[in-house]
Tab-separated table of C-alpha atoms in Angstrom:
chain	number	residue	atom	x	y	z
S	1	MET	CA	28.913	27.874	-1.437
S	2	LYS	CA	27.243	31.261	-1.425
S	3	GLU	CA	29.477	34.115	-0.309
S	4	TYR	CA	28.278	37.034	1.785
S	5	LYS	CA	29.485	40.581	2.251
S	6	PRO	CA	28.587	42.915	5.111
S	7	VAL	CA	25.583	45.114	4.412
S	8	LYS	CA	26.678	47.424	7.224
S	9	GLU	CA	29.953	47.989	9.037
S	10	GLY	CA	30.181	49.795	12.358
S	11	LYS	CA	33.213	50.698	14.425
S	12	VAL	CA	33.481	47.135	15.683
S	13	ARG	CA	30.636	45.114	14.181
S	14	GLU	CA	29.819	43.836	10.710
S	15	ILE	CA	26.258	42.897	9.797
S	16	TYR	CA	25.390	40.315	7.139
S	17	ASP	CA	21.931	39.901	5.630
S	18	ILE	CA	21.096	36.238	4.998
S	19	GLY	CA	17.521	36.840	3.885
S	20	ASP	CA	15.204	36.010	6.764
S	21	ALA	CA	17.712	36.970	9.473
S	22	LEU	CA	20.927	38.882	10.135
S	23	ILE	CA	24.333	37.746	11.331
S	24	MET	CA	26.147	40.218	13.552
S	25	VAL	CA	29.897	39.651	13.744
S	26	ALA	CA	31.924	41.330	16.478
S	27	THR	CA	35.380	41.903	15.031
S	28	ASP	CA	38.609	42.319	16.974
S	29	ARG	CA	38.728	45.997	16.041
S	30	ILE	CA	38.756	48.474	18.905
S	31	SER	CA	37.562	52.063	18.973
S	32	ALA	CA	38.044	54.921	21.403
S	33	PHE	CA	36.797	58.498	21.304
S	34	ASP	CA	34.739	57.518	18.235
S	35	VAL	CA	37.865	56.551	16.249
S	36	ILE	CA	38.731	53.037	15.033
S	37	LEU	CA	42.283	52.268	16.142
S	38	LYS	CA	44.899	50.675	13.925
S	39	ASN	CA	45.262	47.629	16.173
S	40	GLN	CA	43.368	44.350	16.483
S	41	VAL	CA	42.696	42.888	19.930
S	42	THR	CA	42.638	39.106	19.496
S	43	LYS	CA	39.512	37.384	20.902
S	44	LYS	CA	37.856	40.689	21.759
S	45	GLY	CA	35.009	39.976	19.344
S	46	THR	CA	34.421	36.587	20.952
S	47	VAL	CA	34.233	38.146	24.417
S	48	LEU	CA	31.716	40.729	23.200
S	49	THR	CA	29.474	38.164	21.515
S	50	GLN	CA	29.556	35.627	24.334
S	51	MET	CA	29.016	38.338	26.962
S	52	SER	CA	25.968	39.598	25.065
S	53	LYS	CA	24.661	36.037	24.813
S	54	PHE	CA	24.970	35.637	28.580
S	55	TRP	CA	22.978	38.802	29.279
S	56	PHE	CA	20.355	38.122	26.603
S	57	ASP	CA	19.758	34.727	28.214
S	58	TYR	CA	19.710	36.277	31.695
S	59	THR	CA	17.058	38.869	30.782
S	60	LYS	CA	14.925	36.957	28.261
S	61	ASP	CA	12.124	36.574	30.800
S	62	MET	CA	11.976	40.377	31.182
S	63	MET	CA	11.673	41.227	27.512
S	64	PRO	CA	12.339	39.737	24.067
S	65	ASN	CA	15.721	40.150	22.383
S	66	HIS	CA	17.014	39.665	18.863
S	67	MET	CA	19.330	36.688	19.502
S	68	LEU	CA	18.553	33.419	17.709
S	69	SER	CA	21.868	31.546	18.021
S	70	VAL	CA	25.629	31.930	18.405
S	71	ASP	CA	26.329	28.486	16.920
S	72	VAL	CA	27.799	28.785	13.418
S	73	ASN	CA	26.193	25.437	12.579
S	74	ASP	CA	22.876	27.308	12.627
S	75	MET	CA	24.236	29.745	10.029
S	76	PRO	CA	24.888	29.372	6.281
S	77	GLU	CA	27.960	27.345	5.312
S	78	TYR	CA	29.944	30.519	4.540
S	79	PHE	CA	30.048	31.320	8.266
S	80	ARG	CA	31.273	27.900	9.396
S	81	LYS	CA	34.866	29.084	9.434
S	82	PRO	CA	37.257	29.797	12.313
S	83	GLU	CA	37.060	33.558	11.762
S	84	PHE	CA	33.318	33.511	12.530
S	85	ASP	CA	33.255	30.875	15.268
S	86	GLY	CA	32.431	32.356	18.665
S	87	ASN	CA	32.125	35.990	17.592
S	88	SER	CA	28.982	35.736	15.425
S	89	MET	CA	25.331	36.000	16.417
S	90	LEU	CA	22.318	35.011	14.312
S	91	CYS	CA	19.672	37.665	14.942
S	92	LYS	CA	16.098	38.549	14.122
S	93	LYS	CA	15.594	41.380	11.682
S	94	LEU	CA	14.310	44.501	13.386
S	95	THR	CA	13.521	48.107	12.571
S	96	MET	CA	15.985	49.855	14.850
S	97	LEU	CA	14.890	52.791	17.003
S	98	PRO	CA	17.138	55.862	16.506
S	99	ILE	CA	18.040	56.344	20.183
S	100	GLU	CA	20.981	55.108	22.252
S	101	CYS	CA	19.592	54.321	25.679
S	102	ILE	CA	22.225	55.261	28.244
S	103	VAL	CA	21.814	54.618	31.956
S	104	ARG	CA	24.166	55.892	34.649
S	105	GLY	CA	24.261	54.440	38.138
S	106	TYR	CA	27.469	56.182	39.195
S	107	ILE	CA	28.928	59.571	38.346
S	108	THR	CA	32.033	59.312	36.195
S	109	GLY	CA	33.517	60.265	32.854
S	110	SER	CA	31.732	63.044	30.976
S	111	GLY	CA	28.971	62.983	33.585
S	112	TRP	CA	31.418	63.847	36.349
S	113	LYS	CA	32.903	66.644	34.245
S	114	SER	CA	29.453	68.106	33.607
S	115	TYR	CA	28.478	67.822	37.276
S	116	GLN	CA	31.587	69.733	38.327
S	117	GLU	CA	30.675	72.529	35.931
S	118	ASN	CA	26.999	73.017	36.719
S	119	GLY	CA	25.668	70.289	39.006
S	120	THR	CA	23.884	68.442	36.208
S	121	VAL	CA	24.401	65.381	34.018
S	122	CYS	CA	22.803	65.634	30.577
S	123	GLY	CA	20.542	68.365	31.925
S	124	ILE	CA	19.419	66.357	34.967
S	125	LYS	CA	19.968	68.201	38.254
S	126	LEU	CA	21.768	66.045	40.807
S	127	PRO	CA	22.218	66.494	44.569
S	128	GLU	CA	25.038	68.705	45.790
S	129	GLY	CA	28.169	67.241	47.300
S	130	LEU	CA	28.654	64.195	45.082
S	131	THR	CA	32.230	63.030	44.577
S	132	GLU	CA	33.813	61.356	41.572
S	133	SER	CA	32.638	57.736	41.077
S	134	ALA	CA	29.908	58.128	43.720
S	135	LYS	CA	26.809	55.981	43.428
S	136	LEU	CA	23.817	58.078	42.414
S	137	PRO	CA	20.746	58.079	44.683
S	138	GLU	CA	19.014	56.313	41.796
S	139	ALA	CA	20.096	55.479	38.270
S	140	ILE	CA	19.391	58.145	35.642
S	141	TYR	CA	18.380	57.724	32.003
S	142	THR	CA	20.328	59.942	29.599
S	143	PRO	CA	19.490	59.068	25.978
S	144	SER	CA	21.493	60.177	22.975
S	145	THR	CA	21.160	60.239	19.232
S	146	LYS	CA	22.981	57.651	17.129
S	147	ALA	CA	25.876	59.099	15.175
S	148	GLU	CA	27.446	57.840	11.990
S	149	ILE	CA	31.043	56.571	12.132
S	150	GLY	CA	33.364	59.486	12.768
S	151	ASP	CA	30.678	61.661	14.325
S	152	HIS	CA	29.821	62.057	17.983
S	153	ASP	CA	26.579	60.933	19.588
S	154	GLU	CA	24.569	63.857	20.947
S	155	ASN	CA	23.150	63.708	24.460
S	156	ILE	CA	19.483	64.653	24.468
S	157	SER	CA	16.737	64.994	27.059
S	158	TYR	CA	13.949	62.471	27.495
S	159	GLU	CA	11.593	65.086	26.024
S	160	LYS	CA	13.824	65.456	22.972
S	161	SER	CA	13.872	61.655	22.567
S	162	ILE	CA	10.090	61.813	22.196
S	163	GLU	CA	10.523	64.301	19.342
S	164	VAL	CA	13.159	62.156	17.616
S	165	LEU	CA	11.012	59.036	17.850
S	166	GLU	CA	7.861	60.884	16.826
S	167	LYS	CA	9.593	62.090	13.685
S	168	ALA	CA	10.628	58.532	12.814
S	169	PHE	CA	7.369	56.889	13.922
S	170	PRO	CA	4.478	59.372	13.784
S	171	GLY	CA	1.954	58.874	16.563
S	172	LYS	CA	4.285	56.596	18.529
S	173	GLY	CA	6.962	58.954	19.870
S	174	GLU	CA	5.842	59.198	23.478
S	175	GLU	CA	4.907	55.521	23.698
S	176	TYR	CA	8.283	54.342	22.411
S	177	ALA	CA	10.248	56.912	24.438
S	178	THR	CA	8.536	55.799	27.643
S	179	LYS	CA	9.145	52.124	26.899
S	180	LEU	CA	12.821	52.715	26.109
S	181	ARG	CA	13.344	54.627	29.341
S	182	ASP	CA	11.496	52.104	31.495
S	183	TYR	CA	13.104	49.054	29.874
S	184	THR	CA	16.565	50.610	30.155
S	185	LEU	CA	16.244	51.356	33.862
S	186	ALA	CA	14.712	47.956	34.639
S	187	LEU	CA	17.375	46.036	32.708
S	188	TYR	CA	20.137	48.012	34.365
S	189	LYS	CA	18.796	47.371	37.862
S	190	LYS	CA	18.434	43.622	37.349
S	191	CYS	CA	21.846	43.199	35.743
S	192	ALA	CA	23.733	45.625	37.993
S	193	ASP	CA	22.351	43.854	41.074
S	194	TYR	CA	23.502	40.510	39.666
S	195	ALA	CA	26.949	41.859	38.760
S	196	LEU	CA	27.489	43.086	42.318
S	197	THR	CA	27.121	39.495	43.545
S	198	LYS	CA	30.011	38.616	41.204
S	199	GLY	CA	32.269	41.445	42.349
S	200	ILE	CA	31.625	43.887	39.517
S	201	ILE	CA	30.067	47.347	39.617
S	202	ILE	CA	28.327	48.362	36.395
S	203	ALA	CA	28.820	52.117	36.555
S	204	ASP	CA	26.970	52.871	33.335
S	205	THR	CA	25.970	51.209	30.088
S	206	LYS	CA	23.914	51.650	26.952
S	207	PHE	CA	21.209	49.586	25.289
S	208	GLU	CA	19.664	49.636	21.842
S	209	PHE	CA	16.204	48.521	20.832
S	210	GLY	CA	14.265	47.768	17.676
S	211	LEU	CA	10.767	46.834	16.556
S	212	ASP	CA	9.787	43.387	15.327
S	213	GLU	CA	7.264	42.861	12.555
S	214	ASP	CA	4.410	43.043	15.083
S	215	GLY	CA	5.586	46.390	16.462
S	216	ASN	CA	6.949	44.993	19.719
S	217	VAL	CA	10.003	46.673	21.268
S	218	VAL	CA	12.902	44.186	21.247
S	219	LEU	CA	16.332	44.427	22.890
S	220	ALA	CA	19.068	44.361	20.236
S	221	ASP	CA	22.690	44.993	19.281
S	222	GLU	CA	25.149	44.216	22.103
S	223	MET	CA	24.365	44.034	25.800
S	224	LEU	CA	26.466	44.910	28.824
S	225	THR	CA	29.866	44.303	27.263
S	226	PRO	CA	33.136	46.026	28.176
S	227	ASP	CA	32.691	48.037	24.963
S	228	SER	CA	29.280	49.413	25.895
S	229	SER	CA	29.684	49.666	29.671
S	230	ARG	CA	31.964	50.733	32.491
S	231	PHE	CA	32.779	47.748	34.707
S	232	TRP	CA	34.609	48.413	37.992
S	233	PRO	CA	35.853	45.891	40.547
S	234	LEU	CA	33.730	45.979	43.687
S	235	GLU	CA	36.758	45.127	45.800
S	236	GLY	CA	38.571	48.333	46.655
S	237	TYR	CA	35.775	50.574	45.383
S	238	GLU	CA	35.810	53.957	47.054
S	239	ALA	CA	34.136	57.109	45.838
S	240	GLY	CA	36.222	60.240	45.523
S	241	HIS	CA	38.502	59.319	42.632
S	242	GLY	CA	38.626	57.381	39.367
S	243	GLN	CA	38.299	53.608	39.515
S	244	PRO	CA	40.260	50.781	37.886
S	245	SER	CA	38.108	49.150	35.235
S	246	PHE	CA	37.469	46.027	33.182
S	247	ASP	CA	36.905	47.904	29.949
S	248	LYS	CA	39.046	49.799	27.445
S	249	GLN	CA	40.157	52.399	29.982
S	250	PHE	CA	43.771	51.305	29.389
S	251	VAL	CA	43.280	52.380	25.787
S	252	ARG	CA	41.645	55.705	26.637
S	253	ASP	CA	44.353	56.503	29.201
S	254	TYR	CA	47.143	55.711	26.743
S	255	LEU	CA	45.595	57.855	24.015
S	256	LYS	CA	45.143	60.785	26.401
S	257	ALA	CA	48.743	60.515	27.612
S	258	ASN	CA	50.116	60.062	24.085
S	259	PRO	CA	48.198	62.417	21.794
S	260	ASP	CA	50.753	61.994	19.003
S	261	CYS	CA	50.508	58.193	18.830
S	262	ASP	CA	48.217	58.363	15.780
S	263	TYR	CA	45.825	55.816	17.369
S	264	ASP	CA	48.464	53.083	17.277
S	265	LEU	CA	48.732	51.119	20.528
S	266	PRO	CA	51.774	49.328	21.953
S	267	GLN	CA	51.390	45.592	22.528
S	268	ASP	CA	51.347	45.831	26.316
S	269	VAL	CA	48.267	48.078	26.230
S	270	ILE	CA	46.543	45.595	23.911
S	271	ASP	CA	47.486	42.674	26.172
S	272	LYS	CA	46.217	44.429	29.309
S	273	THR	CA	42.964	45.342	27.578
S	274	ILE	CA	42.040	41.831	26.423
S	275	ALA	CA	43.086	40.407	29.801
S	276	LYS	CA	40.587	42.729	31.501
S	277	TYR	CA	37.830	41.820	29.016
S	278	LYS	CA	38.404	38.113	29.679
S	279	GLU	CA	38.541	38.629	33.442
S	280	ALA	CA	35.195	40.436	33.420
S	281	TYR	CA	33.654	37.655	31.332
S	282	ASN	CA	34.964	35.018	33.709
S	283	LEU	CA	33.705	36.811	36.829
S	284	LEU	CA	30.239	37.438	35.412
S	285	THR	CA	29.614	34.110	33.703
S	286	GLY	CA	31.902	31.617	35.458
S	287	ASP	CA	33.211	30.568	32.027
S	288	THR	CA	36.536	31.305	30.348
S	289	ILE	CA	37.581	32.318	26.837
S	290	ASP	CA	40.998	31.037	25.785
């Protein structure tokens, strides 16, 4: 049996090259504030992979995505092991575009902090009088650069995203930048509208895209998971303050309150975090992950 080693490791994901395709494995690692924590969150990787599968299926009529299968029986024998079952995705090989495509439908987090300071979010002027967690008049696109592990992503303007893409793909910068913006906003609207019918507000999220061998823009990486998005319960939502969430907010809150913890979480924070991930998956898909 041929053995494989990751060709790339991110904060949470490991990518294996199997020749004509890639296998993306979502581990049970968890990161916050661009740091990988010391703890594992059991079944987190499975939630991330299965959530992405749900959304890729839901949006496949809008645009192509990189998913081929999440069944390990479609993968080389090396991956037909319990540690890969459920958390692995067989994917098309793409040339990734060097932009993180962030969309914000509500004002929260760093966006709220920026708005309080100067009335803008990532350089975009917003109406006066917004309160924390308020729904924006319309969703805004705030791209960023992709940082290496340990570095911070840098928020950039749409115009700057053209420059970044033009440098990477001469003659194509404006075309790709426009497609990324338009795809991001359209995907967010479709999925956020659906999530509302299931009792979840998608406050913000990020998408990543790549190019296939024919030069088509393809949706890639993960999609609308608790790691890449802010999910809030619709029930009880009220602008004017922070919201409870289905993501790793428990982790962020603990780290902020315990700056000397050395990124080591107590078990109850881990348990609450995975419970929220599973609850979000259940509400959105109707399925459960044991």
